[in-house]
Amino acid sequence: MNQTKAILLTISVVIFAFLLQVYYINFSISNQIKIYENNILKEARNSFSSFLTIKMWNTTNNGVYIKEDDKYSIISPITMTKQIFDLSSRSNIQSYKITSLNPNNENNKPNYFERKVLKEFEKKDKTEFFEFNNNRNKLKYMASLTVTRACLECHSSQGYKIGDIRGGIRVTLDTSDYQEFYINANKKRDYYMLFSFFITLLVFLVLIYFVNNIYKKHRTIMTISDKNKVLSQRYEHAINGSKDGLWDWDLSSNKVYFSKIWKEMLGYKENELTNSLETWKKLVHPDDIELATKDILANHRGKTTHYENVHRLKHKDGHWVWILDRGKTIFDKNGIAIRMVGFHTDITKQKELEVSLMSSEKNLLKAEKMSNLGHFRYDFKNNILTLSKNIKTVFGLDDETKITLEDLVKNFTHEEDRENVVKRFFLGKYKKRGYRTEYRIIRQSDKEVRHVNCNIEFKKDKSKEVNLVIGTIQDITEFALIQNELSILRQAVEQAPISFVITNVNGEVEYVNSHFTKVSGYSFSEITGKNIDVLQSDTMDEEEYNALWETISSGKTWSGVFKNISKSKKEFWERAIIFPIFSKKDKKIINYMAIKQEITKELKLQEELKDKEELMIAQSRHAAMGEMISMIAHQWRQPISVVAMSANNILMDIELDMLDKEALKENAQDIISQTQYLSQTIEDFRNFFKPNKQKESFYVEDVFKDAISVMGKTLENNNIELNQEFTSGKKVNSFEKEFLQVIINILKNAKEVLVQREIENRRIDIYEYLDSENIIIKICDNAGGIPEEIIHNIFEPYFTTKNELEGTGLGLYMSKTIVEKHLEGKIKAYNQNFGACFEIVLKGESV
């Protein structure tokens, strides 16, 4: 909020407070005046009530007797009332007047005030009325008079009725005291108002002073804050620019602060690590924590001016980060360590370079040894020869043997090459130009002739004179063997029963082997330089070829099967692995290589195998058909008996002439009901053998309902209890009828083994539930389980524990084939509790 708004708000608050005080003063004074007025009104009402009581008493007694000169005379109620009015009028304190709109006495005629009030009384809206005069020293109070029986004695001729309001009594009170109180109360109101105004003004000036003072201090604080902000930004930019992680350790409270960069250095977000010493202890490498702690304590004790330590911290993804940790302990005036502040610098790359350098040196020596290469360095000025360990190995010398430059260039060289080698060396030195040459040496350990490759470089000093020679000598005798091996390899590729193809990045053929020419019909000269897509078959999808090229163009390996066309337009299938060949220099793709095998015959065999599997599934289904016909026949016995009995009843009623319409209708209804049941059984049987050509979505529970509709009676007749629990609520997208065949086969096997082993309380439990995205179906019985010695063979073809007339051994084999190959699921069998369990795993349909 700015200063102007603050001042406006202060003014608003002060004005509101002032108005609140004004309201309170007015309310308080007005309330006091109101109380005083109520007391005066109460006095007027009491006077009216007293006068009315006296009048009623006088009227009730038809007057009073008064003594005058030792004589008593009666005074009428009217006279008495008049005398009371006259006496009260002379007192100047209060006076009374009885009046009406039609008075009998002209002296009682109402004035303007009384007439106005009497008209209101006649309306019956009010029964009393009062008002002060302008000076507030008189109160005029008037109350209505109601006609009573006593009033009729004087006013019956005027048509008065009991209960009518026909006049009123005015009471006038002297309110000089109230007048003085009223004037003083208003003066007090004015004084309070004036005092409140000055107090409010004083408060307003004080508040304005404080507001201005606060904002003046605020501007000073903001100026200092801006300066600190600039310094803070410089500090923050410096910290962020250095990518160092700040840590601040309060030793008195043992609280630690880690900056955002400190946490990001280890792969964490700011809220993923707690600011505590325990966090650092958990992250530091076990091998480094002891030395790091020792260095920290040394700095705390003042043994070192600064703390510095290199250790490893564990990154969020698990690898170790090398940290250069630097800091300084802050002491209080008593020399007690109270705080420690420092920075973490990620030096992982430097450490990796150090390790890489050491590794490179080791690898260089190892590479020299592996490649039979050694190097030497000769300083002509100081006559110093420096040799690598491997160069002595090349010449067959032990580590203790001393050799000279002359030995390297001349003495160990084969005599037939010696003159040429020496001449070449000194010519190069003279021309100050390096060279490369191959010659033969005599290995000193076994006097064997070896071929070497020698590279020589001459270095010049400031005067451009040769002062240093650096050379490498490599035993290349093995290269001949390698050349021979390459020849054998080339021969193997040419004679291999698979095709090798190398193309450039545009797909143009650069090399093919003999088998390729045999399969494709193209000769080497015919295919070389042509694009490999000349083999592309028109029946293959263009998207498949685009996907292939996209894969290998991105540097990945593609493997798969595709159809090609030969030179003679004959189609053939190939299984291929195609991968890019990268340049060693810049790692760019320079060629593609394909290794291919013709699989046309193999695919035909697979088709034949698939046809055989389909045939076996059909055979299995037809085998199940016979068993199901038997089940259906068993199920038909009862409904056929009911139909026969109903028909027989009808015939007997006709023959005995006892045909009853209701009985006939009941028997006919039984026949219709049973024939519908028989029809539904036939429909279920027909649907079971209706083949599935396309996948469809279905619930597992619905498939079991279809299976139970076929096998329910068989299970019931064999006293087999069936328990079902379906909880997944998810559909499967697959071949429903083939899954039904598997379920019926497993249920049939469970039924047969329960009956065969004569189990008393026969039970089959079916469970279906969801496990992640998979639907699990378990079918368990209590028949004692499958013998362990055969449980691993039950899914093999033609394996059965039944005799030849009862089983073919194809049921479980085809069930496994259907589940795993057609339904793309899994099936297994195992023993559990009191019997065997078959578990089927199917992929749930994606929502």
PDB file of N, CA, C and O in Angstrom, residues 228-282:
ATOM      1  N   ASN A 228      20.805  -4.121  -0.762  1.00  0.00           N
ATOM      2  CA  ASN A 228      21.073  -5.516  -0.383  1.00  0.00           C
ATOM      3  C   ASN A 228      20.631  -6.471  -1.478  1.00  0.00           C
ATOM      4  O   ASN A 228      21.246  -7.530  -1.691  1.00  0.00           O
ATOM      5  N   LYS A 229      19.524  -6.095  -2.163  1.00  0.00           N
ATOM      6  CA  LYS A 229      19.033  -6.949  -3.252  1.00  0.00           C
ATOM      7  C   LYS A 229      20.047  -7.034  -4.385  1.00  0.00           C
ATOM      8  O   LYS A 229      20.298  -8.099  -4.944  1.00  0.00           O
ATOM      9  N   VAL A 230      20.650  -5.864  -4.695  1.00  0.00           N
ATOM     10  CA  VAL A 230      21.678  -5.844  -5.743  1.00  0.00           C
ATOM     11  C   VAL A 230      22.854  -6.714  -5.336  1.00  0.00           C
ATOM     12  O   VAL A 230      23.359  -7.527  -6.121  1.00  0.00           O
ATOM     13  N   LEU A 231      23.263  -6.532  -4.055  1.00  0.00           N
ATOM     14  CA  LEU A 231      24.376  -7.350  -3.560  1.00  0.00           C
ATOM     15  C   LEU A 231      23.992  -8.824  -3.553  1.00  0.00           C
ATOM     16  O   LEU A 231      24.801  -9.689  -3.912  1.00  0.00           O
ATOM     17  N   SER A 232      22.716  -9.104  -3.128  1.00  0.00           N
ATOM     18  CA  SER A 232      22.249 -10.491  -3.090  1.00  0.00           C
ATOM     19  C   SER A 232      22.206 -11.089  -4.491  1.00  0.00           C
ATOM     20  O   SER A 232      22.578 -12.243  -4.703  1.00  0.00           O
ATOM     21  N   GLN A 233      21.742 -10.276  -5.480  1.00  0.00           N
ATOM     22  CA  GLN A 233      21.689 -10.761  -6.861  1.00  0.00           C
ATOM     23  C   GLN A 233      23.084 -11.033  -7.388  1.00  0.00           C
ATOM     24  O   GLN A 233      23.311 -12.033  -8.082  1.00  0.00           O
ATOM     25  N   ARG A 234      24.023 -10.123  -7.052  1.00  0.00           N
ATOM     26  CA  ARG A 234      25.399 -10.370  -7.478  1.00  0.00           C
ATOM     27  C   ARG A 234      25.916 -11.673  -6.884  1.00  0.00           C
ATOM     28  O   ARG A 234      26.561 -12.479  -7.570  1.00  0.00           O
ATOM     29  N   TYR A 235      25.605 -11.848  -5.591  1.00  0.00           N
ATOM     30  CA  TYR A 235      26.047 -13.063  -4.910  1.00  0.00           C
ATOM     31  C   TYR A 235      25.390 -14.295  -5.537  1.00  0.00           C
ATOM     32  O   TYR A 235      26.052 -15.302  -5.812  1.00  0.00           O
ATOM     33  N   GLU A 236      24.058 -14.173  -5.802  1.00  0.00           N
ATOM     34  CA  GLU A 236      23.332 -15.308  -6.389  1.00  0.00           C
ATOM     35  C   GLU A 236      23.845 -15.623  -7.789  1.00  0.00           C
ATOM     36  O   GLU A 236      24.030 -16.784  -8.146  1.00  0.00           O
ATOM     37  N   HIS A 237      24.077 -14.554  -8.610  1.00  0.00           N
ATOM     38  CA  HIS A 237      24.603 -14.780  -9.958  1.00  0.00           C
ATOM     39  C   HIS A 237      25.983 -15.427  -9.899  1.00  0.00           C
ATOM     40  O   HIS A 237      26.321 -16.277 -10.728  1.00  0.00           O
ATOM     41  N   ALA A 238      26.773 -14.974  -8.927  1.00  0.00           N
ATOM     42  CA  ALA A 238      28.106 -15.556  -8.784  1.00  0.00           C
ATOM     43  C   ALA A 238      28.010 -17.037  -8.424  1.00  0.00           C
ATOM     44  O   ALA A 238      28.724 -17.883  -8.979  1.00  0.00           O
ATOM     45  N   ILE A 239      27.080 -17.354  -7.485  1.00  0.00           N
ATOM     46  CA  ILE A 239      26.905 -18.747  -7.071  1.00  0.00           C
ATOM     47  C   ILE A 239      26.383 -19.584  -8.230  1.00  0.00           C
ATOM     48  O   ILE A 239      26.909 -20.657  -8.543  1.00  0.00           O
ATOM     49  N   ASN A 240      25.321 -19.065  -8.919  1.00  0.00           N
ATOM     50  CA  ASN A 240      24.741 -19.818 -10.035  1.00  0.00           C
ATOM     51  C   ASN A 240      25.722 -19.946 -11.185  1.00  0.00           C
ATOM     52  O   ASN A 240      25.773 -20.963 -11.878  1.00  0.00           O
ATOM     53  N   GLY A 241      26.508 -18.873 -11.400  1.00  0.00           N
ATOM     54  CA  GLY A 241      27.485 -18.924 -12.490  1.00  0.00           C
ATOM     55  C   GLY A 241      28.569 -19.949 -12.228  1.00  0.00           C
ATOM     56  O   GLY A 241      29.071 -20.610 -13.148  1.00  0.00           O
ATOM     57  N   SER A 242      28.941 -20.092 -10.969  1.00  0.00           N
ATOM     58  CA  SER A 242      30.001 -21.055 -10.645  1.00  0.00           C
ATOM     59  C   SER A 242      29.467 -22.475 -10.553  1.00  0.00           C
ATOM     60  O   SER A 242      30.229 -23.431 -10.507  1.00  0.00           O
ATOM     61  N   LYS A 243      28.119 -22.605 -10.487  1.00  0.00           N
ATOM     62  CA  LYS A 243      27.450 -23.909 -10.360  1.00  0.00           C
ATOM     63  C   LYS A 243      27.910 -24.652  -9.110  1.00  0.00           C
ATOM     64  O   LYS A 243      27.946 -25.886  -9.072  1.00  0.00           O
ATOM     65  N   ASP A 244      28.290 -23.872  -8.080  1.00  0.00           N
ATOM     66  CA  ASP A 244      28.693 -24.463  -6.810  1.00  0.00           C
ATOM     67  C   ASP A 244      27.485 -24.538  -5.895  1.00  0.00           C
ATOM     68  O   ASP A 244      26.633 -23.647  -5.870  1.00  0.00           O
ATOM     69  N   GLY A 245      27.409 -25.618  -5.116  1.00  0.00           N
ATOM     70  CA  GLY A 245      26.317 -25.797  -4.172  1.00  0.00           C
ATOM     71  C   GLY A 245      26.701 -25.265  -2.807  1.00  0.00           C
ATOM     72  O   GLY A 245      27.712 -25.662  -2.227  1.00  0.00           O
ATOM     73  N   LEU A 246      25.888 -24.342  -2.274  1.00  0.00           N
ATOM     74  CA  LEU A 246      26.158 -23.720  -0.977  1.00  0.00           C
ATOM     75  C   LEU A 246      25.602 -24.581   0.141  1.00  0.00           C
ATOM     76  O   LEU A 246      24.507 -25.132   0.041  1.00  0.00           O
ATOM     77  N   TRP A 247      26.384 -24.706   1.228  1.00  0.00           N
ATOM     78  CA  TRP A 247      25.872 -25.327   2.451  1.00  0.00           C
ATOM     79  C   TRP A 247      26.228 -24.449   3.639  1.00  0.00           C
ATOM     80  O   TRP A 247      27.254 -23.784   3.667  1.00  0.00           O
ATOM     81  N   ASP A 248      25.342 -24.395   4.635  1.00  0.00           N
ATOM     82  CA  ASP A 248      25.507 -23.528   5.797  1.00  0.00           C
ATOM     83  C   ASP A 248      25.118 -24.330   7.036  1.00  0.00           C
ATOM     84  O   ASP A 248      23.966 -24.753   7.179  1.00  0.00           O
ATOM     85  N   TRP A 249      26.080 -24.528   7.928  1.00  0.00           N
ATOM     86  CA  TRP A 249      25.895 -25.409   9.100  1.00  0.00           C
ATOM     87  C   TRP A 249      25.920 -24.559  10.360  1.00  0.00           C
ATOM     88  O   TRP A 249      26.946 -23.970  10.702  1.00  0.00           O
ATOM     89  N   ASP A 250      24.771 -24.477  11.068  1.00  0.00           N
ATOM     90  CA  ASP A 250      24.688 -23.789  12.358  1.00  0.00           C
ATOM     91  C   ASP A 250      25.097 -24.791  13.432  1.00  0.00           C
ATOM     92  O   ASP A 250      24.341 -25.702  13.786  1.00  0.00           O
ATOM     93  N   LEU A 251      26.316 -24.622  13.976  1.00  0.00           N
ATOM     94  CA  LEU A 251      26.865 -25.608  14.910  1.00  0.00           C
ATOM     95  C   LEU A 251      26.159 -25.573  16.258  1.00  0.00           C
ATOM     96  O   LEU A 251      26.130 -26.590  16.961  1.00  0.00           O
ATOM     97  N   SER A 252      25.587 -24.414  16.625  1.00  0.00           N
ATOM     98  CA  SER A 252      24.923 -24.332  17.926  1.00  0.00           C
ATOM     99  C   SER A 252      23.614 -25.124  17.948  1.00  0.00           C
ATOM    100  O   SER A 252      23.277 -25.760  18.939  1.00  0.00           O
ATOM    101  N   SER A 253      22.843 -25.089  16.814  1.00  0.00           N
ATOM    102  CA  SER A 253      21.586 -25.832  16.741  1.00  0.00           C
ATOM    103  C   SER A 253      21.706 -27.111  15.922  1.00  0.00           C
ATOM    104  O   SER A 253      20.765 -27.883  15.843  1.00  0.00           O
ATOM    105  N   ASN A 254      22.885 -27.297  15.304  1.00  0.00           N
ATOM    106  CA  ASN A 254      23.161 -28.462  14.446  1.00  0.00           C
ATOM    107  C   ASN A 254      22.216 -28.534  13.240  1.00  0.00           C
ATOM    108  O   ASN A 254      21.923 -29.602  12.721  1.00  0.00           O
ATOM    109  N   LYS A 255      21.730 -27.368  12.793  1.00  0.00           N
ATOM    110  CA  LYS A 255      20.878 -27.308  11.608  1.00  0.00           C
ATOM    111  C   LYS A 255      21.735 -26.978  10.390  1.00  0.00           C
ATOM    112  O   LYS A 255      22.662 -26.174  10.476  1.00  0.00           O
ATOM    113  N   VAL A 256      21.396 -27.611   9.261  1.00  0.00           N
ATOM    114  CA  VAL A 256      22.177 -27.434   8.039  1.00  0.00           C
ATOM    115  C   VAL A 256      21.247 -26.971   6.928  1.00  0.00           C
ATOM    116  O   VAL A 256      20.127 -27.467   6.794  1.00  0.00           O
ATOM    117  N   TYR A 257      21.724 -26.016   6.133  1.00  0.00           N
ATOM    118  CA  TYR A 257      20.985 -25.566   4.956  1.00  0.00           C
ATOM    119  C   TYR A 257      21.754 -25.980   3.703  1.00  0.00           C
ATOM    120  O   TYR A 257      22.966 -25.768   3.604  1.00  0.00           O
ATOM    121  N   PHE A 258      21.048 -26.618   2.754  1.00  0.00           N
ATOM    122  CA  PHE A 258      21.624 -26.977   1.462  1.00  0.00           C
ATOM    123  C   PHE A 258      20.898 -26.179   0.392  1.00  0.00           C
ATOM    124  O   PHE A 258      19.661 -26.186   0.336  1.00  0.00           O
ATOM    125  N   SER A 259      21.655 -25.513  -0.484  1.00  0.00           N
ATOM    126  CA  SER A 259      21.037 -24.701  -1.530  1.00  0.00           C
ATOM    127  C   SER A 259      20.412 -25.575  -2.598  1.00  0.00           C
ATOM    128  O   SER A 259      20.655 -26.788  -2.664  1.00  0.00           O
ATOM    129  N   LYS A 260      19.610 -24.934  -3.449  1.00  0.00           N
ATOM    130  CA  LYS A 260      18.947 -25.643  -4.541  1.00  0.00           C
ATOM    131  C   LYS A 260      19.968 -26.282  -5.480  1.00  0.00           C
ATOM    132  O   LYS A 260      19.817 -27.425  -5.907  1.00  0.00           O
ATOM    133  N   ILE A 261      21.064 -25.533  -5.787  1.00  0.00           N
ATOM    134  CA  ILE A 261      22.099 -26.067  -6.692  1.00  0.00           C
ATOM    135  C   ILE A 261      22.795 -27.263  -6.052  1.00  0.00           C
ATOM    136  O   ILE A 261      23.148 -28.228  -6.731  1.00  0.00           O
ATOM    137  N   TRP A 262      22.986 -27.211  -4.720  1.00  0.00           N
ATOM    138  CA  TRP A 262      23.622 -28.316  -3.995  1.00  0.00           C
ATOM    139  C   TRP A 262      22.824 -29.603  -4.220  1.00  0.00           C
ATOM    140  O   TRP A 262      23.392 -30.661  -4.481  1.00  0.00           O
ATOM    141  N   LYS A 263      21.491 -29.487  -4.136  1.00  0.00           N
ATOM    142  CA  LYS A 263      20.632 -30.665  -4.295  1.00  0.00           C
ATOM    143  C   LYS A 263      20.562 -31.099  -5.758  1.00  0.00           C
ATOM    144  O   LYS A 263      20.558 -32.288  -6.059  1.00  0.00           O
ATOM    145  N   GLU A 264      20.481 -30.102  -6.671  1.00  0.00           N
ATOM    146  CA  GLU A 264      20.409 -30.441  -8.095  1.00  0.00           C
ATOM    147  C   GLU A 264      21.674 -31.120  -8.562  1.00  0.00           C
ATOM    148  O   GLU A 264      21.660 -31.917  -9.508  1.00  0.00           O
ATOM    149  N   MET A 265      22.812 -30.812  -7.923  1.00  0.00           N
ATOM    150  CA  MET A 265      24.096 -31.426  -8.270  1.00  0.00           C
ATOM    151  C   MET A 265      24.029 -32.946  -8.098  1.00  0.00           C
ATOM    152  O   MET A 265      24.709 -33.705  -8.784  1.00  0.00           O
ATOM    153  N   LEU A 266      23.119 -33.383  -7.186  1.00  0.00           N
ATOM    154  CA  LEU A 266      22.963 -34.811  -6.907  1.00  0.00           C
ATOM    155  C   LEU A 266      21.683 -35.369  -7.528  1.00  0.00           C
ATOM    156  O   LEU A 266      21.287 -36.486  -7.219  1.00  0.00           O
ATOM    157  N   GLY A 267      21.023 -34.563  -8.380  1.00  0.00           N
ATOM    158  CA  GLY A 267      19.851 -35.044  -9.118  1.00  0.00           C
ATOM    159  C   GLY A 267      18.544 -34.923  -8.366  1.00  0.00           C
ATOM    160  O   GLY A 267      17.542 -35.485  -8.793  1.00  0.00           O
ATOM    161  N   TYR A 268      18.529 -34.177  -7.247  1.00  0.00           N
ATOM    162  CA  TYR A 268      17.308 -34.049  -6.447  1.00  0.00           C
ATOM    163  C   TYR A 268      16.657 -32.691  -6.669  1.00  0.00           C
ATOM    164  O   TYR A 268      17.342 -31.712  -6.953  1.00  0.00           O
ATOM    165  N   LYS A 269      15.326 -32.655  -6.504  1.00  0.00           N
ATOM    166  CA  LYS A 269      14.617 -31.394  -6.472  1.00  0.00           C
ATOM    167  C   LYS A 269      14.741 -30.805  -5.072  1.00  0.00           C
ATOM    168  O   LYS A 269      15.134 -31.486  -4.130  1.00  0.00           O
ATOM    169  N   GLU A 270      14.396 -29.529  -4.944  1.00  0.00           N
ATOM    170  CA  GLU A 270      14.651 -28.819  -3.688  1.00  0.00           C
ATOM    171  C   GLU A 270      13.919 -29.434  -2.511  1.00  0.00           C
ATOM    172  O   GLU A 270      14.423 -29.442  -1.395  1.00  0.00           O
ATOM    173  N   ASN A 271      12.710 -29.996  -2.754  1.00  0.00           N
ATOM    174  CA  ASN A 271      11.925 -30.540  -1.647  1.00  0.00           C
ATOM    175  C   ASN A 271      12.140 -32.028  -1.432  1.00  0.00           C
ATOM    176  O   ASN A 271      11.464 -32.641  -0.611  1.00  0.00           O
ATOM    177  N   GLU A 272      13.091 -32.625  -2.150  1.00  0.00           N
ATOM    178  CA  GLU A 272      13.299 -34.075  -2.043  1.00  0.00           C
ATOM    179  C   GLU A 272      14.374 -34.445  -1.022  1.00  0.00           C
ATOM    180  O   GLU A 272      14.508 -35.623  -0.701  1.00  0.00           O
ATOM    181  N   LEU A 273      15.146 -33.488  -0.530  1.00  0.00           N
ATOM    182  CA  LEU A 273      16.172 -33.746   0.478  1.00  0.00           C
ATOM    183  C   LEU A 273      15.934 -32.839   1.673  1.00  0.00           C
ATOM    184  O   LEU A 273      15.701 -31.640   1.521  1.00  0.00           O
ATOM    185  N   THR A 274      15.992 -33.411   2.873  1.00  0.00           N
ATOM    186  CA  THR A 274      15.838 -32.613   4.085  1.00  0.00           C
ATOM    187  C   THR A 274      17.151 -31.915   4.414  1.00  0.00           C
ATOM    188  O   THR A 274      18.236 -32.449   4.176  1.00  0.00           O
ATOM    189  N   ASN A 275      17.043 -30.718   4.967  1.00  0.00           N
ATOM    190  CA  ASN A 275      18.223 -29.954   5.347  1.00  0.00           C
ATOM    191  C   ASN A 275      18.702 -30.431   6.715  1.00  0.00           C
ATOM    192  O   ASN A 275      18.282 -29.913   7.753  1.00  0.00           O
ATOM    193  N   SER A 276      19.540 -31.444   6.723  1.00  0.00           N
ATOM    194  CA  SER A 276      20.080 -31.970   7.978  1.00  0.00           C
ATOM    195  C   SER A 276      21.438 -32.599   7.713  1.00  0.00           C
ATOM    196  O   SER A 276      21.768 -32.979   6.590  1.00  0.00           O
ATOM    197  N   LEU A 277      22.242 -32.698   8.786  1.00  0.00           N
ATOM    198  CA  LEU A 277      23.568 -33.300   8.678  1.00  0.00           C
ATOM    199  C   LEU A 277      23.458 -34.775   8.309  1.00  0.00           C
ATOM    200  O   LEU A 277      24.321 -35.320   7.617  1.00  0.00           O
ATOM    201  N   GLU A 278      22.340 -35.407   8.752  1.00  0.00           N
ATOM    202  CA  GLU A 278      22.138 -36.827   8.459  1.00  0.00           C
ATOM    203  C   GLU A 278      22.016 -37.064   6.960  1.00  0.00           C
ATOM    204  O   GLU A 278      22.408 -38.114   6.456  1.00  0.00           O
ATOM    205  N   THR A 279      21.454 -36.088   6.241  1.00  0.00           N
ATOM    206  CA  THR A 279      21.335 -36.223   4.780  1.00  0.00           C
ATOM    207  C   THR A 279      22.711 -36.370   4.154  1.00  0.00           C
ATOM    208  O   THR A 279      22.942 -37.247   3.302  1.00  0.00           O
ATOM    209  N   TRP A 280      23.656 -35.504   4.569  1.00  0.00           N
ATOM    210  CA  TRP A 280      25.021 -35.572   4.030  1.00  0.00           C
ATOM    211  C   TRP A 280      25.685 -36.897   4.402  1.00  0.00           C
ATOM    212  O   TRP A 280      26.329 -37.534   3.579  1.00  0.00           O
ATOM    213  N   LYS A 281      25.495 -37.340   5.643  1.00  0.00           N
ATOM    214  CA  LYS A 281      26.124 -38.579   6.104  1.00  0.00           C
ATOM    215  C   LYS A 281      25.607 -39.787   5.328  1.00  0.00           C
ATOM    216  O   LYS A 281      26.357 -40.717   5.042  1.00  0.00           O
ATOM    217  N   LYS A 282      24.307 -39.761   4.961  1.00  0.00           N
ATOM    218  CA  LYS A 282      23.734 -40.882   4.210  1.00  0.00           C
ATOM    219  C   LYS A 282      24.244 -40.914   2.772  1.00  0.00           C
ATOM    220  O   LYS A 282      24.332 -41.979   2.166  1.00  0.00           O
TER     221      LYS A 282
END
